[in-house]
PDB file of C-alpha atoms in Angstrom:
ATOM      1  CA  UNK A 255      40.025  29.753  -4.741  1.00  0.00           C
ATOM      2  CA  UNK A 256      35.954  29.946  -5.469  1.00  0.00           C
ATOM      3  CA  UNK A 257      34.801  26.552  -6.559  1.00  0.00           C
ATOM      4  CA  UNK A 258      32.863  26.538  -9.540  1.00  0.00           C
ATOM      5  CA  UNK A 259      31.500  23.429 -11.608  1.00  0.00           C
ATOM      6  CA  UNK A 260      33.237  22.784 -15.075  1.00  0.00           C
ATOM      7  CA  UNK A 261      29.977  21.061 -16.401  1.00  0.00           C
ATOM      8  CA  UNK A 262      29.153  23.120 -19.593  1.00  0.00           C
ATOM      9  CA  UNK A 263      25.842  25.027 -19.113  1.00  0.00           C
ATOM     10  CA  UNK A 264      26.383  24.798 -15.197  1.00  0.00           C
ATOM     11  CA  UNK A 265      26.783  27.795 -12.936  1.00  0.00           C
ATOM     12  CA  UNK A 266      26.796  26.073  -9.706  1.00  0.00           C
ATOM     13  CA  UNK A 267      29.331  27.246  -7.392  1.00  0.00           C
ATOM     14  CA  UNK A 268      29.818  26.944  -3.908  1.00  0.00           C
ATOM     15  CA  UNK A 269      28.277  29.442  -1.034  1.00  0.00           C
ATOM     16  CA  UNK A 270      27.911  28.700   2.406  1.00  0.00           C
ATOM     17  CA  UNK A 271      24.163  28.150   2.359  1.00  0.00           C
ATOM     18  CA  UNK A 272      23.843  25.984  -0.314  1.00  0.00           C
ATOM     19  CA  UNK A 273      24.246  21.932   0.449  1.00  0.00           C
ATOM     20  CA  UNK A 274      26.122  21.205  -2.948  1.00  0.00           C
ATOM     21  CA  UNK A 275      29.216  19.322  -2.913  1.00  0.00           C
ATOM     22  CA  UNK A 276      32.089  19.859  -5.501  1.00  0.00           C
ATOM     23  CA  UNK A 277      34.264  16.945  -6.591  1.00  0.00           C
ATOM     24  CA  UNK A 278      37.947  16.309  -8.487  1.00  0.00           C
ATOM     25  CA  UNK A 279      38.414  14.415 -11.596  1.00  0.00           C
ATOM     26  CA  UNK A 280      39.928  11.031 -10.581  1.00  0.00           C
ATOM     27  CA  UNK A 281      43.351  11.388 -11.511  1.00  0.00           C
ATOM     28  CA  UNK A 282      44.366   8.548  -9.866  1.00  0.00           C
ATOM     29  CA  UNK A 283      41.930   5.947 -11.248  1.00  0.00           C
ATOM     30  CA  UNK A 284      43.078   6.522 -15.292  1.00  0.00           C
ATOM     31  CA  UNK A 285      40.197   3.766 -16.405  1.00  0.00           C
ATOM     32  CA  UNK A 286      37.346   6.175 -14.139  1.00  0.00           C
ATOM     33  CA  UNK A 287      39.551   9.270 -15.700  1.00  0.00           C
ATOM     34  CA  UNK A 288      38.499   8.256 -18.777  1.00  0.00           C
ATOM     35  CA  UNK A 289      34.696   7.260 -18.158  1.00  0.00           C
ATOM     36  CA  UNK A 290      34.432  10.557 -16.941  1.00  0.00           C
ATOM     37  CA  UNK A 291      35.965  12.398 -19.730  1.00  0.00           C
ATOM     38  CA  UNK A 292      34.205  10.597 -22.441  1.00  0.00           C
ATOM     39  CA  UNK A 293      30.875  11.524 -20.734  1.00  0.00           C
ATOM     40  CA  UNK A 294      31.382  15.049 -19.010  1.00  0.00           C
ATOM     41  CA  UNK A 295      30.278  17.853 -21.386  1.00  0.00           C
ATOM     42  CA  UNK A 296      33.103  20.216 -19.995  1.00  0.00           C
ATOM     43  CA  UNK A 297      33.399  24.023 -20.589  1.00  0.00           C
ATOM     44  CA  UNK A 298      36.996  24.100 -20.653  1.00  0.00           C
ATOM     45  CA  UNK A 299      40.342  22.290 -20.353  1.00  0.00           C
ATOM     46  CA  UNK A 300      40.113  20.208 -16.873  1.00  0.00           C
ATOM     47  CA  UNK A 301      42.851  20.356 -14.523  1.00  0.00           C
ATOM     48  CA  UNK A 302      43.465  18.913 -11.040  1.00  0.00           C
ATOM     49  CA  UNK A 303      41.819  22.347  -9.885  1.00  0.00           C
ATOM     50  CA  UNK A 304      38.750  21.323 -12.249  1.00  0.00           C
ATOM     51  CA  UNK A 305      35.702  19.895 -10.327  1.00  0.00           C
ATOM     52  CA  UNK A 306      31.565  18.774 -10.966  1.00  0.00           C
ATOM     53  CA  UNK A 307      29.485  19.395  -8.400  1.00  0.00           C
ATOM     54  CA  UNK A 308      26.924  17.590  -6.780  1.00  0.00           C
ATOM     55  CA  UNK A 309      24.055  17.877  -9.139  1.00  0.00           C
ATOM     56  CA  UNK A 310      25.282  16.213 -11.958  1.00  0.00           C
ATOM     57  CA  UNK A 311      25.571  12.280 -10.005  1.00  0.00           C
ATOM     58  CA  UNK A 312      22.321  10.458  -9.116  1.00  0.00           C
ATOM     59  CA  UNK A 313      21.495   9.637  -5.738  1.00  0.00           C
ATOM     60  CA  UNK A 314      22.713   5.758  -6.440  1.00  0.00           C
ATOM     61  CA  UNK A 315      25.958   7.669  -6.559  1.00  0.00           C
ATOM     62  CA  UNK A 316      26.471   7.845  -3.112  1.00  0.00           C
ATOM     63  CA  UNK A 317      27.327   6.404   0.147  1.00  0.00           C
ATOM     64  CA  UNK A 318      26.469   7.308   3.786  1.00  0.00           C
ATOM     65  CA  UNK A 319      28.474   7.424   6.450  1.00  0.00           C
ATOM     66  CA  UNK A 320      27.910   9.261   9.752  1.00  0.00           C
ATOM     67  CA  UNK A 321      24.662  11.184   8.179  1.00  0.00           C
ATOM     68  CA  UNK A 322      27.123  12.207   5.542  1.00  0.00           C
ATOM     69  CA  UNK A 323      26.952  12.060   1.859  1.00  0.00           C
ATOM     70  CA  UNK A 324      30.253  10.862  -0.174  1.00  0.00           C
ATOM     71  CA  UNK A 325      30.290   9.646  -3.776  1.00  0.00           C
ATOM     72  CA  UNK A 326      31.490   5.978  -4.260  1.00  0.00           C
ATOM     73  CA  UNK A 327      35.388   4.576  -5.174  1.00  0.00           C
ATOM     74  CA  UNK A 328      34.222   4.509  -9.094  1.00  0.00           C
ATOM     75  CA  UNK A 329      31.008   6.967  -9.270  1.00  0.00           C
ATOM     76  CA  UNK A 330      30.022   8.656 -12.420  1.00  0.00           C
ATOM     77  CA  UNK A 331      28.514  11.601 -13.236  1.00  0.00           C
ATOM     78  CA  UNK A 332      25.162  11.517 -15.457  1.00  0.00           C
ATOM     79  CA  UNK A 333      23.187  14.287 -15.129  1.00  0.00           C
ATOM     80  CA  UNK A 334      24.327  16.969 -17.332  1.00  0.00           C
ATOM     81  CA  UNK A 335      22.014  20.585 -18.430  1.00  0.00           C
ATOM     82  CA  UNK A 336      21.451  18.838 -22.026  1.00  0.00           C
ATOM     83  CA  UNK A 337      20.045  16.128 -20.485  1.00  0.00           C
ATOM     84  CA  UNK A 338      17.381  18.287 -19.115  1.00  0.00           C
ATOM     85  CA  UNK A 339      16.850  20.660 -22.067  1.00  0.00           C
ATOM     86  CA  UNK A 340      15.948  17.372 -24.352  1.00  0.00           C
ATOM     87  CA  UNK A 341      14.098  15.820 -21.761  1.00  0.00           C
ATOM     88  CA  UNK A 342      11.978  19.369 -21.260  1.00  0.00           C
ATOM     89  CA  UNK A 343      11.404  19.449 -25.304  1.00  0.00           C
ATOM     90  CA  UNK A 344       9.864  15.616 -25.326  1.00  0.00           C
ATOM     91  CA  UNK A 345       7.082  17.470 -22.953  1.00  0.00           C
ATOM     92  CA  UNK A 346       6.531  20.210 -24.841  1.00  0.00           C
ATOM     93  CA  UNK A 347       5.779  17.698 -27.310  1.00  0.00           C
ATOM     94  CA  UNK A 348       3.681  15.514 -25.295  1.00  0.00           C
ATOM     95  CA  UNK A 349       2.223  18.054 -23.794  1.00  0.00           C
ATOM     96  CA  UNK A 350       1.197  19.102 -27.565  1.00  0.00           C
ATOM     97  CA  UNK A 351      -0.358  15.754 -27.964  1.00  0.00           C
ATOM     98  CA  UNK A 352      -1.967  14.780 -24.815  1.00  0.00           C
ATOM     99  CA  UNK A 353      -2.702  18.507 -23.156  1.00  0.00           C
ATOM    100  CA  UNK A 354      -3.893  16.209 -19.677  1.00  0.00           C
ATOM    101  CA  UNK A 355      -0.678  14.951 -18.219  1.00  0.00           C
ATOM    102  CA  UNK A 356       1.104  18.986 -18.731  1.00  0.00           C
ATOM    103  CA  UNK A 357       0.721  19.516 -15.210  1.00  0.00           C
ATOM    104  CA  UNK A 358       2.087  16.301 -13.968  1.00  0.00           C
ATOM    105  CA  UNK A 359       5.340  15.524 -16.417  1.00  0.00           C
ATOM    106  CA  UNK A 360       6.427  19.487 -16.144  1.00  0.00           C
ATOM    107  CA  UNK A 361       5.777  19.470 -12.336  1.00  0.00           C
ATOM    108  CA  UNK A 362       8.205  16.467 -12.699  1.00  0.00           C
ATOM    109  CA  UNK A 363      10.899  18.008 -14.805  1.00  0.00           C
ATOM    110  CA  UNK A 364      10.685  21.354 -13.668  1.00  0.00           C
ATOM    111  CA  UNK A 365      11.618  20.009 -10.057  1.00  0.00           C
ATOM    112  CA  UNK A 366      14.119  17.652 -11.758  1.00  0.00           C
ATOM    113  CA  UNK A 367      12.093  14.540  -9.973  1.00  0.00           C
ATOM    114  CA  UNK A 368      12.091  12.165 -12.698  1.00  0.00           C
ATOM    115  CA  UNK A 369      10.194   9.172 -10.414  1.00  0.00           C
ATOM    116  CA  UNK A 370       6.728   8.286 -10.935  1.00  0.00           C
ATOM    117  CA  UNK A 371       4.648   9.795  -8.137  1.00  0.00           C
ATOM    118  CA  UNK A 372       1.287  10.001  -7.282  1.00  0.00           C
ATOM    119  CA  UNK A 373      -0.362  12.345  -5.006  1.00  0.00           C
ATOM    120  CA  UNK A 374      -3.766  12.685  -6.273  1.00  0.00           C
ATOM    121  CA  UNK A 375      -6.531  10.916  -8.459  1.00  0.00           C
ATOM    122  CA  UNK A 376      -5.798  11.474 -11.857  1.00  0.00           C
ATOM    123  CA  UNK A 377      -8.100  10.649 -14.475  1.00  0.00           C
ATOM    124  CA  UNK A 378      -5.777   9.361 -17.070  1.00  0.00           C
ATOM    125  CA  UNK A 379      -1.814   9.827 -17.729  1.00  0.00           C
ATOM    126  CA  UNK A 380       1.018   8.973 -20.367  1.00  0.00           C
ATOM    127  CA  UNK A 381       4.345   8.052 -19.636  1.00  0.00           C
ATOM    128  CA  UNK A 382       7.005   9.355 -22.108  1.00  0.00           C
ATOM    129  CA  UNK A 383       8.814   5.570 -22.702  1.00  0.00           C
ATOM    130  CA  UNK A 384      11.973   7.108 -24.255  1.00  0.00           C
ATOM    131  CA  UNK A 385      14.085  10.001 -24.089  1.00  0.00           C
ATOM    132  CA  UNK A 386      15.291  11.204 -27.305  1.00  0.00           C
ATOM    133  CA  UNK A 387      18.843  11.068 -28.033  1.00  0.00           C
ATOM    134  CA  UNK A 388      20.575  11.989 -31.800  1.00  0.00           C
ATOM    135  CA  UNK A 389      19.535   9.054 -33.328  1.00  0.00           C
ATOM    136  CA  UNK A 390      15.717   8.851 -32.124  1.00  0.00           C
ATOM    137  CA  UNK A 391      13.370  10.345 -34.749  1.00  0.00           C
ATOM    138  CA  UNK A 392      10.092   9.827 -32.568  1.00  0.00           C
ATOM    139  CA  UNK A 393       8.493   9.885 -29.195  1.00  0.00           C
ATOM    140  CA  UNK A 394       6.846   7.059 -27.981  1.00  0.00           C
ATOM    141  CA  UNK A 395       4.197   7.271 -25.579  1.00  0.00           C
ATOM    142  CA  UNK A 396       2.178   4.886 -23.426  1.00  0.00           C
ATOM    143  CA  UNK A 397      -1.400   5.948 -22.042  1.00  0.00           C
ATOM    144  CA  UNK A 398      -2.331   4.567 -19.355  1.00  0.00           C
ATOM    145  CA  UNK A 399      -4.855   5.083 -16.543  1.00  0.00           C
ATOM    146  CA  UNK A 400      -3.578   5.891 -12.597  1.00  0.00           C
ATOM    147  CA  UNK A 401      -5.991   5.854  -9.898  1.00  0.00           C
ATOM    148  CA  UNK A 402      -4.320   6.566  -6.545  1.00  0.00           C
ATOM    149  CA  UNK A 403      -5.376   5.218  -3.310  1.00  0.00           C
ATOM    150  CA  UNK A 404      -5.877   6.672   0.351  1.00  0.00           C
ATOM    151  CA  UNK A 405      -5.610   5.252   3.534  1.00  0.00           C
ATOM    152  CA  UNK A 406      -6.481   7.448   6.728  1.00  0.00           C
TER     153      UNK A 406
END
């Protein structure tokens, strides 16, 4: 049986060459059963053949053992495509207002690396200080200047 992801708007499924791990609902746990329901836009009806892959838990997700990754006793998913799509239309908007940090915040989202980095001098840039969910009628945005700093 293939392994696909049930995440609505996912097509992640697994190949041989491709380091993404697939996961089962937790049955077993009804309390995490129900976290994960509540949360998980799914395409379908689960079932205990139903799994998420990967993509969809943050990195504070996991534990390491032996230089391998494996998702902890009451992890939850909380990345999910949506998530993405709303976060790509707040920079769209930004990017409408303040036309200087485009390169940096889509850079950002585009490579789904949603930590503040900074590789080079940059003049001035503006931190988008909320994501938009349904209720949110605005953007708010913070300017502020970042000057990085070498050391050879």
């Amino acid at each position: 049986m293939v392994k696909n992801c049930c995440v609505k708007g996912c097509s992640a499924s697994w190949k041989p060459d491709v380091d993404i791990s697939f996961f089962s609902f937790p049955f077993k746990n009804k309390d995490l059963l129900k976290e994960w329901l509540e949360i998980v836009p799914i395409s379908n009806k689960i079932s205990k053949y139903s799994q998420i892959c990967s993509i969809h838990f943050d990195e504070s997700q996991y534990d390491c053992f032996s230089g391998k990754r494996f998702l902890k006793k009451n992890a939850v998913p909380s990345i999910f495509p949506e998530d993405i799509a709303k976060i790509k239309e707040i920079v769209e908007e930004v990017e409408k207002l303040y036309p200087k940090c485009q390169s940096v915040v889509l850079e950002s989202i585009n490579n789904n690396n949603f930590h503040d980095h900074c590789y080079s001098k940059l003049e001035e840039t503006f931190l988008v200080s909320s994501v938009l969910n349904e209720t949110d009628k605005a953007i708010q945005v913070t300017p502020r200047t970042q000057v990085c700093k070498f050391s050879f």
